[in-house]
mmCIF file of C-alpha atoms in Angstrom:
data_model
loop_
_atom_site.group_PDB
_atom_site.id
_atom_site.type_symbol
_atom_site.label_atom_id
_atom_site.label_comp_id
_atom_site.label_asym_id
_atom_site.label_seq_id
_atom_site.Cartn_x
_atom_site.Cartn_y
_atom_site.Cartn_z
ATOM 1 C CA MET O 1 129.655 62.506 -0.275
ATOM 2 C CA ASP O 2 130.671 58.907 0.350
ATOM 3 C CA VAL O 3 130.822 57.048 3.658
ATOM 4 C CA VAL O 4 134.568 57.391 4.281
ATOM 5 C CA SER O 5 134.554 61.117 3.463
ATOM 6 C CA ASP O 6 131.505 61.729 5.641
ATOM 7 C CA ALA O 7 132.903 59.654 8.518
ATOM 8 C CA ILE O 8 136.072 61.763 8.532
ATOM 9 C CA SER O 9 134.273 65.090 8.049
ATOM 10 C CA ALA O 10 131.899 64.382 10.930
ATOM 11 C CA VAL O 11 134.716 64.106 13.482
ATOM 12 C CA ARG O 12 137.578 66.187 12.100
ATOM 13 C CA ILE O 13 138.115 69.600 13.689
ATOM 14 C CA GLY O 14 140.706 72.134 12.640
ATOM 15 C CA ARG O 15 143.708 71.304 10.473
ATOM 16 C CA PRO O 16 146.166 68.468 10.953
ATOM 17 C CA SER O 17 149.526 69.349 12.441
ATOM 18 C CA SER O 18 152.853 67.810 11.481
ATOM 19 C CA GLN O 19 156.496 68.102 12.417
ATOM 20 C CA ARG O 20 159.499 66.982 10.440
ATOM 21 C CA VAL O 21 162.050 65.192 12.608
ATOM 22 C CA ARG O 22 165.576 64.118 11.751
ATOM 23 C CA VAL O 23 167.714 62.250 14.277
ATOM 24 C CA SER O 24 170.591 59.800 14.498
ATOM 25 C CA GLY O 25 172.379 57.872 17.186
ATOM 26 C CA SER O 26 170.452 56.327 20.069
ATOM 27 C CA TRP O 27 167.095 57.897 20.911
ATOM 28 C CA CYS O 28 163.724 57.059 22.485
ATOM 29 C CA ALA O 29 160.734 59.419 22.655
ATOM 30 C CA ARG O 30 157.220 59.004 24.073
ATOM 31 C CA LEU O 31 154.006 60.394 22.633
ATOM 32 C CA ALA O 32 151.230 60.475 25.221
ATOM 33 C CA PRO O 33 147.687 59.270 24.453
ATOM 34 C CA TYR O 34 145.862 61.868 22.396
ATOM 35 C CA ASP O 35 142.191 62.669 21.852
ATOM 36 C CA GLY O 36 142.551 62.439 18.110
ATOM 37 C CA ALA O 37 144.574 60.359 15.658
ATOM 38 C CA GLY O 38 148.347 60.251 15.372
ATOM 39 C CA PHE O 39 150.456 59.334 12.362
ATOM 40 C CA HIS O 40 154.059 58.835 11.292
ATOM 41 C CA VAL O 41 155.565 58.660 7.808
ATOM 42 C CA VAL O 42 159.179 57.509 7.554
ATOM 43 C CA LEU O 43 160.986 59.461 4.855
ATOM 44 C CA GLU O 44 164.469 58.054 5.417
ATOM 45 C CA GLY O 45 166.103 55.388 7.578
ATOM 46 C CA ARG O 46 164.569 52.870 9.956
ATOM 47 C CA CYS O 47 163.078 53.070 13.448
ATOM 48 C CA TRP O 48 160.667 51.272 15.761
ATOM 49 C CA LEU O 49 157.213 52.147 17.063
ATOM 50 C CA LEU O 50 156.169 50.568 20.369
ATOM 51 C CA PRO O 51 152.439 51.105 21.056
ATOM 52 C CA ASP O 52 151.100 50.970 24.604
ATOM 53 C CA GLY O 53 149.749 47.460 25.082
ATOM 54 C CA GLY O 54 150.799 46.296 21.612
ATOM 55 C CA GLU O 55 153.648 44.608 19.798
ATOM 56 C CA PRO O 56 156.644 46.597 18.483
ATOM 57 C CA VAL O 57 156.553 47.528 14.800
ATOM 58 C CA GLU O 58 159.657 48.103 12.728
ATOM 59 C CA LEU O 59 159.323 50.969 10.248
ATOM 60 C CA GLY O 60 161.313 51.537 7.083
ATOM 61 C CA PRO O 61 161.516 54.183 4.341
ATOM 62 C CA GLY O 62 158.096 54.949 2.891
ATOM 63 C CA ASP O 63 156.178 53.253 5.705
ATOM 64 C CA ALA O 64 153.088 54.977 7.081
ATOM 65 C CA VAL O 65 151.473 54.374 10.464
ATOM 66 C CA LEU O 66 148.100 55.613 11.696
ATOM 67 C CA LEU O 67 147.020 55.430 15.334
ATOM 68 C CA PRO O 68 143.324 56.254 14.804
ATOM 69 C CA HIS O 69 142.368 56.235 18.486
ATOM 70 C CA GLY O 70 145.304 58.314 19.708
ATOM 71 C CA THR O 71 147.066 55.385 21.393
ATOM 72 C CA GLY O 72 150.117 56.380 23.401
ATOM 73 C CA HIS O 73 153.361 55.044 22.013
ATOM 74 C CA VAL O 74 157.123 55.295 21.884
ATOM 75 C CA ILE O 75 159.285 55.801 18.812
ATOM 76 C CA ALA O 76 162.906 54.729 19.099
ATOM 77 C CA ASP O 77 165.992 53.757 17.168
ATOM 78 C CA GLY O 78 165.438 50.090 18.083
ATOM 79 C CA PRO O 79 163.456 47.681 20.250
ATOM 80 C CA ALA O 80 163.237 48.777 23.896
ATOM 81 C CA ASP O 81 162.740 46.897 27.140
ATOM 82 C CA ALA O 82 160.534 48.115 29.991
ATOM 83 C CA ALA O 83 163.367 50.019 31.653
ATOM 84 C CA ARG O 84 164.176 51.952 28.483
ATOM 85 C CA LEU O 85 160.521 52.660 27.791
ATOM 86 C CA ALA O 86 160.197 54.133 31.271
ATOM 87 C CA ARG O 87 163.066 56.525 30.482
ATOM 88 C CA ALA O 88 161.623 57.655 27.137
ATOM 89 C CA VAL O 89 161.744 61.425 26.740
ATOM 90 C CA PRO O 90 158.431 63.246 26.081
ATOM 91 C CA PHE O 91 158.202 63.916 22.353
ATOM 92 C CA GLU O 92 158.088 67.731 22.521
ATOM 93 C CA GLN O 93 161.079 67.845 24.858
ATOM 94 C CA TRP O 94 162.942 65.367 22.667
ATOM 95 C CA ARG O 95 162.222 67.319 19.503
ATOM 96 C CA ALA O 96 163.204 70.641 21.046
ATOM 97 C CA GLY O 97 166.411 69.120 22.359
ATOM 98 C CA ALA O 98 167.532 67.469 19.150
ATOM 99 C CA GLY O 99 171.276 67.052 19.386
ATOM 100 C CA SER O 100 171.294 67.454 23.173
ATOM 101 C CA ARG O 101 171.353 64.727 25.754
ATOM 102 C CA ALA O 102 167.598 65.063 26.189
ATOM 103 C CA GLY O 103 166.971 64.287 22.531
ATOM 104 C CA ARG O 104 169.808 61.955 21.618
ATOM 105 C CA ARG O 105 173.389 61.184 22.419
ATOM 106 C CA GLU O 106 176.314 61.550 20.086
ATOM 107 C CA PRO O 107 176.866 58.480 17.917
ATOM 108 C CA SER O 108 179.447 56.056 19.232
ATOM 109 C CA ALA O 109 181.553 53.440 17.523
ATOM 110 C CA ALA O 110 178.710 50.976 18.152
ATOM 111 C CA ASP O 111 176.235 53.062 16.171
ATOM 112 C CA ASP O 112 175.816 52.612 12.460
ATOM 113 C CA GLY O 113 175.444 56.373 12.026
ATOM 114 C CA ALA O 114 172.238 56.036 9.980
ATOM 115 C CA ALA O 115 169.910 58.983 10.223
ATOM 116 C CA VAL O 116 166.152 58.711 10.491
ATOM 117 C CA GLU O 117 163.839 61.328 9.056
ATOM 118 C CA MET O 118 160.113 61.186 9.521
ATOM 119 C CA LEU O 119 156.957 63.244 9.477
ATOM 120 C CA CYS O 120 155.087 63.004 12.788
ATOM 121 C CA GLY O 121 151.665 64.525 13.239
ATOM 122 C CA LYS O 122 148.144 64.532 14.595
ATOM 123 C CA TYR O 123 144.593 64.890 13.366
ATOM 124 C CA ARG O 124 142.224 66.675 15.738
ATOM 125 C CA LEU O 125 139.002 64.715 16.104
ATOM 126 C CA ASP O 126 135.703 65.217 17.923
ATOM 127 C CA ARG O 127 135.044 61.772 19.353
ATOM 128 C CA SER O 128 131.645 62.565 20.854
ATOM 129 C CA HIS O 129 129.787 61.127 17.833
ATOM 130 C CA VAL O 130 132.337 59.022 15.967
ATOM 131 C CA HIS O 131 131.157 57.050 12.957
ATOM 132 C CA PRO O 132 131.246 53.258 13.533
ATOM 133 C CA LEU O 133 133.569 52.877 10.536
ATOM 134 C CA LEU O 134 136.233 54.828 12.416
ATOM 135 C CA ALA O 135 135.386 53.134 15.714
ATOM 136 C CA GLU O 136 136.169 49.758 14.109
ATOM 137 C CA LEU O 137 139.683 50.738 13.075
ATOM 138 C CA PRO O 138 142.367 48.831 14.995
ATOM 139 C CA PRO O 139 144.609 50.680 17.462
ATOM 140 C CA LEU O 140 147.434 50.743 14.905
ATOM 141 C CA LEU O 141 147.427 50.642 11.101
ATOM 142 C CA HIS O 142 150.865 49.860 9.670
ATOM 143 C CA LEU O 143 151.035 50.391 5.921
ATOM 144 C CA PRO O 144 154.536 49.245 4.920
ATOM 145 C CA ASN O 145 156.306 50.148 1.733
ATOM 146 C CA ARG O 146 156.943 46.789 0.084
ATOM 147 C CA THR O 147 157.770 47.976 -3.421
ATOM 148 C CA ASP O 148 161.490 47.375 -2.993
ATOM 149 C CA SER O 149 161.320 44.128 -1.020
ATOM 150 C CA ALA O 150 160.914 40.447 -1.785
ATOM 151 C CA ASP O 151 157.196 40.973 -1.274
ATOM 152 C CA PRO O 152 156.223 43.536 -3.940
ATOM 153 C CA THR O 153 152.525 43.159 -3.239
ATOM 154 C CA GLY O 154 152.845 44.439 0.320
ATOM 155 C CA LEU O 155 150.452 41.807 1.605
ATOM 156 C CA SER O 156 152.709 40.276 4.249
ATOM 157 C CA GLY O 157 152.410 41.867 7.676
ATOM 158 C CA GLY O 158 156.135 41.967 8.396
ATOM 159 C CA ALA O 159 157.479 42.771 11.844
ATOM 160 C CA GLY O 160 154.765 43.761 14.243
ATOM 161 C CA ALA O 161 151.920 42.446 12.127
ATOM 162 C CA GLU O 162 150.090 41.387 15.269
ATOM 163 C CA ALA O 163 149.896 44.942 16.609
ATOM 164 C CA GLY O 164 146.190 45.633 16.567
ATOM 165 C CA ALA O 165 145.625 43.568 13.429
ATOM 166 C CA GLY O 166 146.505 46.704 11.513
ATOM 167 C CA ALA O 167 149.275 45.502 9.233
ATOM 168 C CA GLY O 168 148.162 44.391 5.806
ATOM 169 C CA ALA O 169 148.025 45.833 2.310
ATOM 170 C CA GLY O 170 151.029 48.135 2.469
ATOM 171 C CA ALA O 171 151.615 51.563 1.065
ATOM 172 C CA GLY O 172 153.524 49.881 -1.750
ATOM 173 C CA ALA O 173 150.391 47.958 -2.756
ATOM 174 C CA ASP O 174 148.285 51.134 -3.073
ATOM 175 C CA PRO O 175 149.406 53.495 -5.853
ATOM 176 C CA GLY O 176 147.364 56.365 -4.427
ATOM 177 C CA LEU O 177 148.851 56.065 -0.949
ATOM 178 C CA ARG O 178 152.327 55.608 -2.445
ATOM 179 C CA SER O 179 151.892 58.829 -4.442
ATOM 180 C CA ALA O 180 150.586 60.752 -1.439
ATOM 181 C CA ILE O 181 153.613 59.736 0.639
ATOM 182 C CA ALA O 182 155.960 60.703 -2.202
ATOM 183 C CA LEU O 183 154.288 64.115 -2.488
ATOM 184 C CA LEU O 184 154.508 64.599 1.279
ATOM 185 C CA GLY O 185 158.219 63.865 1.183
ATOM 186 C CA HIS O 186 158.652 66.355 -1.639
ATOM 187 C CA GLU O 187 156.764 69.117 0.181
ATOM 188 C CA VAL O 188 158.642 68.769 3.461
ATOM 189 C CA ASP O 189 161.969 68.555 1.636
ATOM 190 C CA GLU O 190 161.557 71.479 -0.725
ATOM 191 C CA ARG O 191 159.447 73.940 1.331
ATOM 192 C CA LEU O 192 158.000 75.288 -1.886
ATOM 193 C CA PRO O 193 155.734 78.348 -2.176
ATOM 194 C CA GLY O 194 152.212 77.376 -1.199
ATOM 195 C CA SER O 195 153.326 74.521 1.041
ATOM 196 C CA GLY O 196 151.243 76.014 3.861
ATOM 197 C CA VAL O 197 148.161 75.035 1.862
ATOM 198 C CA ALA O 198 149.529 71.951 0.131
ATOM 199 C CA LEU O 199 150.863 70.169 3.215
ATOM 200 C CA PRO O 200 147.599 70.122 5.256
ATOM 201 C CA SER O 201 145.715 69.029 2.137
ATOM 202 C CA LEU O 202 148.168 66.201 1.554
ATOM 203 C CA LEU O 203 147.850 65.160 5.195
ATOM 204 C CA ASP O 204 144.067 65.001 4.763
ATOM 205 C CA LEU O 205 144.611 62.911 1.631
ATOM 206 C CA LEU O 206 146.978 60.633 3.565
ATOM 207 C CA LEU O 207 144.272 59.955 6.151
ATOM 208 C CA VAL O 208 141.736 59.044 3.458
ATOM 209 C CA TYR O 209 144.164 56.715 1.693
ATOM 210 C CA MET O 210 145.188 54.957 4.908
ATOM 211 C CA ILE O 211 141.571 54.259 5.873
ATOM 212 C CA ARG O 212 140.707 53.275 2.309
ATOM 213 C CA SER O 213 143.615 50.827 2.209
ATOM 214 C CA TRP O 214 142.471 49.200 5.441
ATOM 215 C CA THR O 215 138.868 48.822 4.302
ATOM 216 C CA ALA O 216 139.953 47.396 0.941
ATOM 217 C CA GLU O 217 142.294 44.875 2.559
ATOM 218 C CA HIS O 218 139.714 43.688 5.090
ATOM 219 C CA ALA O 219 136.680 43.497 2.808
ATOM 220 C CA ALA O 220 135.314 39.942 3.037
ATOM 221 C CA PRO O 221 135.698 37.868 -0.137
ATOM 222 C CA GLY O 222 132.544 36.513 -1.722
ATOM 223 C CA ASP O 223 129.224 37.007 0.008
ATOM 224 C CA PRO O 224 129.765 38.190 3.618
ATOM 225 C CA ILE O 225 126.206 37.265 4.556
ATOM 226 C CA ALA O 226 126.389 33.757 3.149
ATOM 227 C CA ALA O 227 129.820 33.195 4.712
ATOM 228 C CA PRO O 228 129.597 34.196 8.380
ATOM 229 C CA GLY O 229 132.954 32.587 9.058
ATOM 230 C CA SER O 230 134.742 34.963 6.696
ATOM 231 C CA ARG O 231 136.974 37.886 7.664
ATOM 232 C CA VAL O 232 133.980 40.040 8.587
ATOM 233 C CA GLY O 233 134.324 39.156 12.239
ATOM 234 C CA ALA O 234 138.090 39.665 12.336
ATOM 235 C CA ALA O 235 138.146 43.300 11.255
ATOM 236 C CA GLY O 236 134.576 44.358 11.955
ATOM 237 C CA THR O 237 131.614 44.685 9.634
ATOM 238 C CA TRP O 238 132.281 47.996 7.888
ATOM 239 C CA PRO O 239 134.905 46.795 5.398
ATOM 240 C CA ALA O 240 132.400 44.116 4.373
ATOM 241 C CA ALA O 241 129.586 46.679 4.214
ATOM 242 C CA LEU O 242 131.556 48.910 1.856
ATOM 243 C CA GLY O 243 132.507 45.899 -0.258
ATOM 244 C CA ASP O 244 128.957 44.541 -0.537
ATOM 245 C CA PRO O 245 127.292 45.953 -3.695
ATOM 246 C CA VAL O 246 123.805 46.115 -2.158
ATOM 247 C CA THR O 247 124.776 47.726 1.145
ATOM 248 C CA ALA O 248 127.324 50.018 -0.486
ATOM 249 C CA ALA O 249 124.736 51.280 -2.979
ATOM 250 C CA ALA O 250 122.269 52.037 -0.179
ATOM 251 C CA LEU O 251 124.922 53.786 1.909
ATOM 252 C CA ARG O 252 126.052 55.810 -1.075
ATOM 253 C CA ALA O 253 122.489 56.969 -1.699
ATOM 254 C CA LEU O 254 121.897 57.926 1.940
ATOM 255 C CA HIS O 255 125.169 59.828 2.216
ATOM 256 C CA THR O 256 124.773 61.560 -1.129
ATOM 257 C CA ASP O 257 121.397 63.032 -0.158
ATOM 258 C CA PRO O 258 120.503 62.449 3.519
ATOM 259 C CA ALA O 259 117.693 65.016 3.306
ATOM 260 C CA ALA O 260 115.762 63.084 0.654
ATOM 261 C CA PRO O 261 112.455 61.496 1.725
ATOM 262 C CA TRP O 262 113.911 58.007 1.865
ATOM 263 C CA THR O 263 111.827 54.909 2.483
ATOM 264 C CA VAL O 264 112.935 51.301 2.516
ATOM 265 C CA GLU O 265 111.111 50.796 -0.785
ATOM 266 C CA ARG O 266 112.880 53.698 -2.457
ATOM 267 C CA LEU O 267 116.248 52.688 -1.075
ATOM 268 C CA ALA O 268 115.759 49.095 -2.213
ATOM 269 C CA ALA O 269 114.965 50.333 -5.711
ATOM 270 C CA GLU O 270 118.145 52.420 -5.636
ATOM 271 C CA ALA O 271 120.137 49.300 -4.719
ATOM 272 C CA GLY O 272 118.302 47.161 -7.257
ATOM 273 C CA VAL O 273 116.997 44.568 -4.811
ATOM 274 C CA SER O 274 113.809 43.742 -2.919
ATOM 275 C CA ARG O 275 112.920 45.303 0.431
ATOM 276 C CA PRO O 276 113.612 42.105 2.426
ATOM 277 C CA THR O 277 116.984 41.613 0.741
ATOM 278 C CA LEU O 278 118.064 45.180 1.454
ATOM 279 C CA ALA O 279 116.879 45.041 5.063
ATOM 280 C CA ARG O 280 118.618 41.720 5.694
ATOM 281 C CA ARG O 281 121.968 42.635 4.164
ATOM 282 C CA PHE O 282 122.082 46.210 5.417
ATOM 283 C CA THR O 283 121.165 45.316 8.997
ATOM 284 C CA ALA O 284 123.635 42.414 9.141
ATOM 285 C CA LEU O 285 126.572 44.501 7.895
ATOM 286 C CA VAL O 286 125.846 47.984 9.248
ATOM 287 C CA GLY O 287 124.430 46.878 12.579
ATOM 288 C CA ARG O 288 121.088 48.675 12.342
ATOM 289 C CA PRO O 289 118.204 48.810 9.838
ATOM 290 C CA PRO O 290 118.416 51.307 6.960
ATOM 291 C CA MET O 291 115.961 53.841 8.376
ATOM 292 C CA ALA O 292 117.532 53.663 11.847
ATOM 293 C CA TYR O 293 120.950 54.310 10.311
ATOM 294 C CA LEU O 294 119.538 57.217 8.309
ATOM 295 C CA ALA O 295 118.009 58.777 11.438
ATOM 296 C CA TRP O 296 121.319 58.436 13.287
ATOM 297 C CA TRP O 297 123.339 59.830 10.396
ATOM 298 C CA ARG O 298 121.037 62.820 9.940
ATOM 299 C CA LEU O 299 121.523 63.783 13.586
ATOM 300 C CA THR O 300 125.273 63.166 13.444
ATOM 301 C CA ARG O 301 125.460 65.354 10.346
ATOM 302 C CA ALA O 302 123.385 68.017 12.086
ATOM 303 C CA ALA O 303 125.838 67.985 15.008
ATOM 304 C CA ALA O 304 128.752 68.536 12.621
ATOM 305 C CA LEU O 305 126.942 71.429 10.900
ATOM 306 C CA LEU O 306 126.159 73.037 14.246
ATOM 307 C CA ARG O 307 129.803 72.712 15.232
ATOM 308 C CA ASP O 308 131.380 73.853 11.972
ATOM 309 C CA THR O 309 128.980 76.388 10.416
ATOM 310 C CA PRO O 310 127.049 79.481 11.502
ATOM 311 C CA ASP O 311 123.933 78.265 9.647
ATOM 312 C CA PRO O 312 120.661 78.925 11.504
ATOM 313 C CA LEU O 313 118.845 75.929 12.923
ATOM 314 C CA ALA O 314 116.178 76.066 10.208
ATOM 315 C CA ALA O 315 118.837 75.745 7.501
ATOM 316 C CA VAL O 316 120.527 72.877 9.322
ATOM 317 C CA ALA O 317 117.178 71.125 9.674
ATOM 318 C CA ARG O 318 116.503 71.381 5.941
ATOM 319 C CA ARG O 319 119.967 70.089 5.042
ATOM 320 C CA VAL O 320 119.512 66.924 7.093
ATOM 321 C CA GLY O 321 115.911 66.144 6.176
ATOM 322 C CA TYR O 322 113.829 67.659 9.001
ATOM 323 C CA SER O 323 110.801 69.713 8.037
ATOM 324 C CA THR O 324 111.029 72.154 10.960
ATOM 325 C CA PRO O 325 113.622 73.305 13.515
ATOM 326 C CA TYR O 326 111.326 71.971 16.241
ATOM 327 C CA ALA O 327 111.373 68.478 14.753
ATOM 328 C CA LEU O 328 115.177 68.540 14.608
ATOM 329 C CA SER O 329 115.459 69.907 18.150
ATOM 330 C CA HIS O 330 113.195 67.187 19.530
ATOM 331 C CA ALA O 331 115.123 64.382 17.821
ATOM 332 C CA PHE O 332 118.503 65.964 18.629
ATOM 333 C CA ARG O 333 117.737 66.194 22.340
ATOM 334 C CA ARG O 334 116.519 62.598 22.391
ATOM 335 C CA GLU O 335 119.729 61.385 20.733
ATOM 336 C CA PHE O 336 122.363 63.588 22.375
ATOM 337 C CA GLY O 337 120.738 64.700 25.624
ATOM 338 C CA THR O 338 121.062 68.408 24.857
ATOM 339 C CA THR O 339 119.476 71.016 22.600
ATOM 340 C CA PRO O 340 121.076 72.095 19.315
ATOM 341 C CA GLY O 341 121.723 75.551 20.764
ATOM 342 C CA GLN O 342 123.505 74.175 23.814
ATOM 343 C CA TYR O 343 125.489 71.766 21.680
ATOM 344 C CA ARG O 344 126.620 74.564 19.375
ATOM 345 C CA LYS O 345 127.920 76.645 22.301
ATOM 346 C CA GLY O 346 129.689 73.746 24.023
ATOM 347 C CA PRO O 347 131.857 72.246 21.271
ATOM 348 C CA ALA O 348 132.614 75.711 19.860
ATOM 349 C CA ALA O 349 134.016 76.835 23.186
ATOM 350 C CA ALA O 350 135.915 73.589 23.652
ATOM 351 C CA THR O 351 137.668 73.653 20.272
ATOM 352 C CA THR O 352 138.718 77.294 19.999
ATOM 353 C CA GLY O 353 142.395 78.075 20.035
#
């Protein structure tokens, strides 16, 4: 697997959930902070998202928003002052009361009557051992649809571009993300046979494309090591790491086969550079030397296998490059402060239901 896929797989638990919402008139709903990641895709109309501690973001048709750290926020028909935010209706109550006073009021002569339809949802994540790539994501990623605007490239931030430094290469600038959003809209509109399988898969695809778009937009131009004043510092080091041929090749090798008997020499040969060059670039961009990253990733992968599979400890040890269950247990306890057996019982009990 690759880094983005592995980073998501290591923390994702269960299936994503989504709800289709259609509303008009004046409305304002609050979504509380969540121990996962939230998202919205606007299928029709316009609305506003007001993140806790961030700047308001205006959303239009085809826009996608990811809140990777579960930041609390309000969605509303327009900008809201503090008094209106304080009166925002909890999302579940608002959704259940659509058409009632709790969810919205009847349109008045002052309303333009425009309806808003969106897909709102959540990804369940285990944040106990989150990959640093995901930890570096800003509080809010706004991926606007710019294909029908004066900015067809989607590179301008638009309203709310300061919110968490997340606005950037929009959905309109990424054909894959654009297609995923179009397919999502089709599935929720048509309710076709098999949508129970297709919709969660498309939501997983949406998450991958949103993270991929962010990393592509924030990859440092040129040589990120030779240009320390580049955008590496603004968005974190991982976009630069994935955009650097040497570091990306080493990461790809480690994630493709973490159980292999890797050494710095072998990894440098895989990347086509000398040992010192690999060590310098990898450490600068990833934040730890290659072998230290490999040790951490093996244990993180072991934790995910213990959580998600019934495989015996010996099988888990072999899959992540440990010769014996004892060797894995010793390293696991040193890293996570608990034994593999205790870890397997704890998260399993916490994530059932």
